[in-house]
XYZ file of C-alpha atoms in Angstrom:
556
model
C -70.108 -9.019 85.463
C -69.247 -6.536 88.026
C -69.167 -9.228 90.399
C -66.617 -11.674 88.694
C -63.536 -9.984 90.440
C -65.022 -10.471 93.669
C -65.244 -14.350 93.348
C -62.823 -16.268 95.217
C -59.514 -17.968 94.006
C -59.650 -16.177 90.650
C -57.463 -14.150 89.415
C -57.223 -12.030 86.401
C -53.776 -11.276 85.906
C -51.520 -13.684 87.728
C -47.716 -13.238 88.264
C -45.120 -14.944 86.828
C -43.834 -18.029 88.467
C -40.624 -17.356 90.820
C -39.016 -20.145 89.905
C -38.856 -21.563 86.295
C -39.825 -25.179 85.471
C -37.499 -27.622 85.460
C -35.827 -28.357 82.361
C -36.171 -31.801 80.448
C -33.722 -33.447 78.727
C -34.083 -34.052 74.991
C -33.047 -36.817 73.188
C -29.365 -35.738 71.460
C -29.169 -37.427 67.632
C -25.739 -38.173 66.803
C -24.256 -35.861 63.798
C -23.664 -37.882 60.392
C -20.485 -38.304 59.479
C -18.908 -36.763 56.454
C -18.098 -38.729 53.263
C -14.232 -40.121 53.693
C -11.398 -39.070 51.351
C -10.841 -41.783 49.192
C -7.338 -42.987 49.417
C -5.440 -43.326 46.191
C -2.192 -45.172 46.102
C 0.997 -43.078 45.778
C 1.901 -42.611 42.083
C 4.350 -45.203 40.790
C 7.696 -43.256 39.912
C 8.231 -43.416 36.379
C 11.500 -44.801 35.437
C 13.439 -42.901 32.524
C 14.894 -45.155 30.105
C 18.597 -44.550 29.292
C 18.780 -45.691 26.135
C 16.634 -42.485 24.458
C 17.106 -39.797 26.892
C 15.021 -36.605 25.892
C 15.516 -34.410 23.090
C 15.979 -30.881 24.123
C 13.509 -28.470 22.676
C 13.679 -26.974 19.361
C 14.588 -22.990 19.812
C 12.337 -22.238 17.086
C 9.583 -23.268 18.706
C 10.167 -20.851 21.769
C 8.091 -17.859 21.909
C 9.986 -14.721 22.935
C 7.957 -11.988 24.181
C 8.020 -8.456 22.258
C 8.347 -6.307 25.298
C 11.259 -8.114 27.097
C 14.476 -6.483 27.919
C 16.579 -8.291 25.080
C 18.975 -6.129 23.445
C 22.169 -7.570 21.822
C 23.902 -4.951 19.204
C 24.990 -6.900 16.033
C 27.484 -6.251 13.000
C 27.112 -7.243 9.166
C 27.416 -10.914 8.585
C 25.556 -13.992 9.722
C 24.611 -13.619 13.038
C 23.154 -17.248 13.547
C 23.569 -20.354 11.394
C 22.262 -23.824 11.531
C 23.971 -25.608 8.433
C 22.928 -23.752 5.321
C 20.024 -22.154 7.046
C 21.433 -18.594 8.576
C 20.324 -15.201 9.793
C 22.053 -12.737 8.136
C 22.386 -8.473 8.431
C 22.735 -6.633 5.621
C 21.992 -3.430 3.718
C 18.306 -4.704 3.587
C 18.260 -5.463 7.673
C 17.774 -9.147 8.789
C 16.955 -11.717 5.851
C 16.897 -15.084 6.580
C 18.887 -17.513 4.263
C 17.756 -20.939 3.173
C 19.152 -23.741 0.873
C 17.811 -23.110 -2.590
C 16.016 -19.924 -2.169
C 15.418 -17.779 -5.045
C 16.488 -14.986 -2.663
C 16.713 -13.947 0.532
C 13.389 -14.071 2.505
C 12.337 -11.106 4.448
C 9.515 -10.561 7.054
C 8.652 -6.833 4.486
C 10.322 -6.467 1.391
C 8.893 -2.876 0.804
C 8.823 -0.972 4.043
C 12.472 -2.012 5.106
C 14.200 0.720 6.060
C 17.925 1.658 4.338
C 19.634 2.543 7.599
C 21.607 -1.295 8.726
C 20.055 -2.149 12.349
C 22.161 -1.575 15.111
C 20.591 -4.308 17.412
C 18.162 -6.874 17.677
C 15.256 -7.492 20.557
C 15.295 -11.422 20.536
C 17.517 -14.145 19.599
C 18.319 -14.615 16.247
C 15.867 -17.833 14.933
C 14.272 -18.109 11.593
C 10.522 -17.876 11.728
C 9.987 -20.864 9.763
C 9.063 -24.539 10.590
C 12.252 -26.727 11.468
C 13.098 -29.247 9.049
C 12.729 -32.281 11.105
C 8.927 -31.476 11.418
C 7.238 -34.075 9.278
C 4.722 -31.042 8.060
C 4.756 -27.784 8.287
C 4.073 -26.683 11.820
C 0.601 -24.955 12.863
C 0.496 -25.193 16.692
C -2.630 -27.915 16.259
C -2.979 -31.728 15.731
C -2.811 -32.907 12.065
C -6.295 -33.083 10.543
C -7.860 -36.191 9.800
C -8.081 -36.731 5.956
C -11.185 -35.698 4.064
C -13.459 -38.224 2.648
C -14.508 -36.072 -0.117
C -12.609 -36.570 -3.290
C -12.492 -33.104 -4.528
C -10.547 -32.700 -7.872
C -7.940 -30.512 -8.305
C -7.103 -28.389 -11.615
C -4.431 -25.903 -12.608
C -4.553 -22.991 -14.600
C -2.862 -25.254 -17.945
C -5.991 -27.996 -17.220
C -9.325 -26.034 -16.056
C -12.346 -27.764 -15.337
C -14.440 -28.552 -18.211
C -17.838 -25.807 -18.165
C -20.771 -27.060 -15.735
C -18.507 -29.373 -13.761
C -20.135 -29.521 -10.394
C -18.390 -28.563 -6.753
C -15.435 -26.424 -8.308
C -14.852 -22.928 -8.004
C -14.446 -20.924 -10.760
C -10.981 -21.555 -12.559
C -10.545 -18.978 -15.353
C -8.802 -20.557 -18.845
C -5.294 -19.939 -19.197
C -3.969 -16.854 -21.941
C -5.594 -15.015 -23.321
C -3.479 -16.195 -26.283
C -2.863 -14.611 -29.641
C -4.654 -16.166 -32.410
C -2.783 -19.422 -33.388
C -0.742 -19.776 -30.060
C -1.126 -21.959 -27.454
C 0.437 -22.081 -23.528
C 3.634 -22.986 -23.296
C 5.716 -24.000 -20.264
C 7.941 -21.679 -18.656
C 10.590 -20.998 -16.153
C 11.907 -17.584 -16.381
C 9.661 -14.343 -16.130
C 9.707 -13.737 -19.616
C 8.321 -16.723 -20.630
C 6.004 -16.789 -18.266
C 4.345 -13.468 -19.096
C 4.467 -14.309 -22.777
C 3.905 -11.883 -25.252
C 3.021 -7.755 -23.986
C -0.834 -7.629 -23.123
C -2.814 -5.337 -25.933
C -5.285 -2.381 -24.606
C -7.921 -4.632 -25.398
C -7.040 -7.384 -23.517
C -5.881 -4.932 -20.282
C -9.545 -3.325 -20.530
C -11.129 -7.144 -21.053
C -9.161 -8.751 -17.953
C -9.418 -5.419 -15.367
C -12.743 -4.820 -16.194
C -14.676 -7.622 -14.412
C -12.477 -6.312 -11.325
C -13.438 -2.853 -11.034
C -16.065 -3.588 -8.772
C -14.919 -6.881 -7.507
C -14.322 -7.394 -3.402
C -11.702 -10.413 -3.791
C -8.575 -8.310 -3.382
C -5.256 -8.500 -1.534
C -5.164 -5.631 1.160
C -1.551 -4.272 2.032
C -1.083 -2.481 5.204
C 1.281 -0.870 7.138
C 3.992 -3.888 6.769
C 3.755 -3.439 3.094
C 4.149 -6.255 1.054
C 5.184 -9.377 3.476
C 6.406 -12.706 3.091
C 3.409 -14.456 3.611
C 1.493 -12.369 0.657
C 3.571 -13.852 -1.965
C 1.612 -17.008 -1.420
C -1.993 -15.067 -1.210
C -1.034 -13.737 -4.439
C -0.626 -17.234 -5.778
C -3.457 -18.421 -4.058
C -5.489 -15.659 -5.825
C -4.031 -16.757 -9.470
C -4.601 -19.919 -8.934
C -8.217 -19.464 -10.271
C -8.270 -16.031 -11.816
C -5.562 -13.925 -14.091
C -5.410 -10.902 -12.466
C -4.989 -10.379 -8.496
C -6.396 -7.103 -7.449
C -4.312 -5.838 -4.381
C -5.428 -2.681 -2.418
C -2.927 -0.740 -0.835
C -3.537 1.815 2.241
C -1.286 3.105 5.171
C 2.174 4.327 5.165
C 3.168 2.443 2.160
C 1.277 4.670 -0.290
C 3.542 7.711 0.196
C 6.080 5.459 -2.712
C 3.550 3.581 -4.734
C 6.592 2.932 -7.314
C 8.872 0.939 -4.280
C 5.524 -1.141 -3.405
C 5.219 -1.760 -7.322
C 8.765 -2.795 -8.251
C 9.104 -5.019 -4.985
C 5.407 -6.487 -6.196
C 6.904 -7.669 -9.758
C 10.160 -8.562 -8.420
C 8.774 -11.003 -5.673
C 5.899 -12.203 -7.564
C 6.881 -12.614 -11.352
C 3.823 -11.024 -12.139
C 3.229 -7.510 -14.169
C 1.165 -4.741 -12.851
C -1.051 -3.874 -15.981
C -3.246 -0.875 -14.282
C -2.925 1.257 -11.031
C -5.503 3.457 -9.987
C -4.771 5.595 -6.878
C -3.578 2.512 -4.269
C -5.273 0.315 -6.264
C -3.066 -2.311 -8.135
C -4.042 -5.084 -10.906
C -1.467 -7.592 -11.130
C -1.699 -10.073 -14.129
C -0.048 -13.432 -13.682
C 0.841 -14.063 -17.452
C -0.363 -15.609 -19.876
C 2.019 -18.813 -19.554
C 1.490 -18.795 -15.694
C 0.746 -22.409 -14.434
C -0.243 -22.907 -10.736
C 1.772 -26.452 -9.746
C 5.069 -25.418 -11.313
C 4.953 -21.941 -9.877
C 7.534 -21.205 -7.143
C 6.525 -22.225 -3.195
C 7.915 -20.473 -0.404
C 7.753 -21.475 3.265
C 5.284 -19.974 5.340
C 6.338 -17.730 8.393
C 4.855 -18.905 11.839
C 5.281 -15.853 13.657
C 6.057 -12.048 12.997
C 10.045 -11.479 13.997
C 10.492 -8.702 16.583
C 11.575 -5.429 14.514
C 15.304 -4.781 14.911
C 16.631 -1.719 16.693
C 17.574 1.494 14.174
C 19.149 4.857 14.828
C 16.820 7.325 15.916
C 15.196 9.558 13.226
C 15.320 12.954 15.885
C 18.407 14.373 17.163
C 19.175 16.986 19.501
C 21.228 18.821 16.883
C 20.502 17.706 13.485
C 22.557 18.071 10.665
C 23.455 21.863 9.542
C 21.957 23.143 12.850
C 23.366 23.663 16.446
C 21.130 22.589 19.076
C 20.528 26.232 20.294
C 19.147 26.661 16.570
C 17.232 23.164 16.331
C 15.249 24.349 19.632
C 14.282 27.852 18.491
C 12.967 25.964 15.009
C 10.988 23.928 17.157
C 9.563 26.391 19.483
C 8.458 28.311 15.950
C 6.972 25.235 14.890
C 4.751 24.666 17.895
C 2.662 27.813 16.728
C 2.874 26.850 12.874
C -0.448 25.388 11.504
C -0.008 21.875 9.322
C -0.622 21.687 5.772
C -2.898 18.645 6.195
C -4.165 16.181 8.707
C -3.665 12.636 7.457
C -6.424 10.177 8.046
C -6.097 6.625 9.759
C -5.283 3.955 6.800
C -5.486 6.346 4.132
C -3.700 6.715 0.560
C -1.001 9.072 0.702
C 0.051 9.186 -2.869
C 0.545 13.085 -3.018
C 1.755 14.022 0.153
C 5.470 14.347 -0.791
C 4.652 16.577 -3.757
C 2.366 18.685 -0.861
C 5.410 18.811 1.311
C 7.862 20.070 -1.327
C 5.469 22.915 -2.593
C 5.062 23.502 1.091
C 8.590 24.318 1.385
C 8.541 27.109 -1.342
C 6.911 29.450 1.200
C 8.396 28.352 4.667
C 11.370 26.789 5.896
C 9.179 25.004 8.176
C 6.320 22.018 7.506
C 4.112 20.477 9.958
C 1.661 17.429 9.088
C -0.919 16.243 11.769
C -1.183 12.821 12.498
C -3.568 12.998 15.522
C -5.225 9.371 16.119
C -2.449 7.278 13.923
C 0.020 4.864 15.428
C 2.639 5.814 16.955
C 4.883 3.688 14.634
C 2.944 4.952 11.725
C 3.561 8.348 11.868
C 7.861 7.956 12.469
C 7.471 5.644 9.379
C 6.024 8.532 7.334
C 8.686 10.760 8.868
C 11.463 8.303 7.905
C 10.420 7.987 4.256
C 9.477 11.640 4.045
C 13.470 12.315 4.884
C 14.044 10.282 2.130
C 11.899 11.362 -0.925
C 11.442 15.239 -0.145
C 14.423 15.345 1.386
C 14.010 17.408 4.672
C 15.370 16.913 8.436
C 12.949 16.001 11.109
C 12.456 17.928 14.221
C 10.108 16.270 16.451
C 7.194 13.987 16.610
C 5.663 15.554 19.369
C 1.738 16.268 19.903
C 1.291 13.374 16.900
C 2.964 15.650 14.555
C 5.570 15.873 12.183
C 7.954 19.018 11.973
C 10.499 18.917 9.171
C 13.130 21.576 8.081
C 13.822 21.835 4.682
C 17.491 22.052 5.481
C 20.697 24.470 4.275
C 20.913 22.158 0.808
C 17.347 22.835 -0.145
C 16.409 23.640 -3.842
C 13.500 25.378 -5.274
C 11.676 22.991 -7.989
C 10.139 25.943 -9.363
C 13.845 27.130 -10.723
C 14.181 24.301 -12.775
C 10.959 24.451 -14.737
C 10.481 26.219 -18.244
C 9.916 29.743 -17.810
C 8.152 31.993 -20.912
C 9.075 35.240 -21.924
C 6.776 38.152 -20.972
C 5.166 39.495 -23.901
C 6.229 42.903 -25.170
C 3.872 45.778 -25.911
C 3.437 47.392 -29.350
C 3.974 51.069 -27.975
C 3.727 52.306 -24.439
C 0.234 53.973 -25.282
C -1.098 49.949 -25.009
C 0.546 49.562 -21.675
C -2.484 49.533 -18.934
C -0.587 48.424 -15.859
C 1.628 50.754 -13.669
C 4.687 52.956 -14.440
C 7.021 50.022 -13.256
C 5.446 47.507 -15.553
C 6.058 49.684 -18.802
C 9.971 50.309 -17.468
C 9.924 46.328 -17.704
C 8.273 46.170 -21.161
C 10.782 48.729 -22.286
C 13.738 46.331 -21.033
C 12.214 43.642 -23.349
C 12.665 45.882 -26.356
C 16.132 46.515 -25.484
C 17.167 42.702 -25.129
C 16.475 42.240 -21.390
C 14.108 39.289 -21.333
C 12.411 38.770 -17.791
C 10.765 35.289 -17.115
C 7.776 34.087 -15.249
C 8.233 31.354 -12.770
C 5.101 28.948 -12.981
C 4.370 26.000 -10.750
C 4.586 22.215 -12.404
C 0.973 21.514 -11.897
C 0.185 24.934 -13.805
C 2.613 24.255 -16.694
C 1.129 20.824 -16.850
C -2.742 22.286 -17.007
C -1.372 24.722 -19.580
C 0.368 22.061 -21.731
C -2.979 20.386 -21.366
C -4.846 23.173 -22.645
C -2.844 23.731 -25.882
C -3.414 19.859 -26.608
C -6.691 19.821 -26.503
C -7.279 22.926 -28.541
C -8.594 24.769 -25.278
C -5.965 27.461 -25.266
C -3.670 29.172 -28.326
C -0.527 30.839 -28.423
C -0.102 33.699 -29.983
C 2.743 34.179 -31.841
C 1.860 37.686 -33.487
C 2.029 39.940 -30.110
C 1.354 43.401 -31.526
C -2.347 42.580 -32.682
C -4.845 45.679 -32.836
C -7.769 45.121 -30.497
C -10.249 44.530 -33.958
C -7.429 41.614 -34.941
C -7.492 40.161 -31.502
C -11.091 39.783 -31.129
C -11.278 37.777 -34.620
C -8.861 35.806 -33.614
C -10.824 34.775 -30.583
C -13.935 34.241 -31.945
C -12.386 32.231 -34.841
C -10.645 30.210 -32.073
C -13.937 29.381 -30.157
C -15.607 28.085 -33.108
C -12.670 25.211 -33.474
C -12.466 24.664 -30.303
C -16.165 23.864 -30.060
C -15.784 21.782 -32.770
C -13.308 19.859 -31.165
C -14.740 19.166 -28.213
C -18.045 17.938 -29.565
C -15.869 15.677 -32.351
C -14.697 12.952 -29.795
C -14.894 9.699 -31.547
C -17.869 7.387 -29.891
C -16.478 4.151 -28.212
C -18.659 0.866 -29.506
C -19.026 -2.147 -27.316
C -19.727 -5.576 -29.181
C -19.316 -9.249 -28.124
C -16.552 -9.401 -30.818
C -12.998 -8.545 -29.761
C -11.868 -5.610 -32.187
C -7.955 -4.677 -32.407
C -6.903 -1.228 -33.496
C -3.779 -0.976 -35.650
C -1.921 0.706 -32.528
C -2.416 -2.888 -30.744
C 1.062 -4.009 -31.677
C 3.199 -6.461 -29.715
C 5.614 -3.309 -29.384
C 2.673 -1.339 -27.545
C 4.610 -2.627 -24.045
C 7.479 -3.808 -23.009
C 7.870 -5.736 -19.594
C 11.052 -4.597 -18.678
C 9.336 -0.865 -17.660
C 6.824 0.051 -15.282
C 3.788 0.296 -17.740
C 1.264 1.594 -15.313
C 0.177 5.204 -14.860
C 2.089 7.527 -12.423
C 1.491 8.715 -8.694
C -0.094 12.193 -10.084
C -2.661 10.167 -12.251
C -4.754 9.895 -9.219
C -8.798 9.476 -10.279
C -11.355 7.283 -11.312
C -11.332 3.751 -12.111
C -12.964 3.835 -15.231
C -10.349 6.434 -16.848
C -8.910 3.044 -17.855
C -11.475 2.887 -20.502
C -11.925 6.661 -21.798
C -8.480 6.071 -23.629
C -10.485 3.606 -26.297
C -9.251 3.241 -29.639
C -11.109 5.071 -31.919
C -13.748 3.054 -33.703
C -15.337 6.106 -36.183
C -13.106 8.199 -38.027
C -12.787 11.747 -37.075
C -15.063 14.300 -38.928
C -17.733 11.958 -39.860
C -19.839 12.975 -36.921
C -22.968 15.844 -38.104
C -21.347 18.534 -35.882
C -18.491 18.334 -37.992
C -20.141 19.283 -40.884
C -21.636 22.204 -38.855
C -18.400 23.142 -38.192
C -17.001 23.118 -41.620
C -19.449 25.438 -42.691
C -18.935 27.920 -39.803
C -15.158 27.987 -40.745
C -15.782 28.859 -44.471
C -18.229 31.548 -43.647
């Protein structure tokens, strides 16, 4: 191997060639032609027929954006009309008048401010379908006719039991013995005779845990909700309405408008839940039919709620109150979509101890707590100062009157002698004034007064007419009263349920009146089962074994 480099003509590392080899031309392939663009014939010009010119678009079908800068001042009266169809500005805000309608339609019947609007945010058009359309406009093509033949039934002609393919349709009524359904036109004729207590319990009990209901929210009783309630009445006698949000501040207002617009009767009310009875002689086919609103009209412009110098204050005084309100603790914090039944009474009681009251509305929509402030301004009444930091700050005003001074007051008991007094010398002087005819009174809150009255009525408290009693005599009175109260407390009548409906002698036709509200007040907020706690007594008083024991104790 050592002799390999010495061989002639052999180089292990040959140098690169000085000139590159000649480049041989390679055959070039012609590029493929792209896909030719198709050439279509020019469109033919459409000739318009001069005999049938195009109709202008209906302004009712044109949508307007709610955030537009449209602003038009308005005055009372008709602001837009198309024949007998008109948009009217009045005491109830913006209303719509249609020919043959029983009343002027509104978007919301219960949440319309009492202040007249000063301007509108969109052109004044009726939100209903135009009368030239052959069917109600839904924005879609008409559906094809169904091949299924679904039997239709109303409340006067319910389906026979066991019919397939038909939803539950309740029988008409209930009717007193020997009576039948009658065709009625007025509200009194449709409602029929007032319901008895056992009939109310029978109608309400299936709906206590029922989720088929109408939800009433921040807009209150809207126009389309009327047709929704009638659709519930089509198959059941009672419609359950659950109210939440701002309208629950004034439940009496909601109940009034629901009964007035629907023609029904509220037979039971617990908190924000209402049970609306359709009437004994209700017929779905002869019900009043209302046109459906196709869109929500823009809310008009109302005067400002917050003023720099509110009524009774100067601008400087109002600013001082606003600065004090920043460090003020709120009396409560309102939850979103809650039930605010006791809010008005809470604000009134808070004004007894402070001239300013604040409510925390963190998390609520801006329009909600502004509507809430407007309602409190009318119901309490009070003066609104600010809505800063999602909180309502109110001042009670210069014309504020205490609600405690109007309550009944009780005189202080007089002492038999100065030796029996256990209080301070100042108290003994006041008691000596009572002996000379100077009567002092004690002011109590309305809630405390109701508690005392309830305790006295249920024999859990006793008013002593004889004030000057010795300690032994007073102890005997207390022991005797304790026996009576225990016997009374354990002698409540038993409630027996049976398949047959038993009517009590108190269930007379005069027990109710459709002209007056028959539901509970706002203060009676409790369980829904409280309706059955007031059942008619079926067992006479004094027939239980504990009553015999109580008689023996009292005789001893």
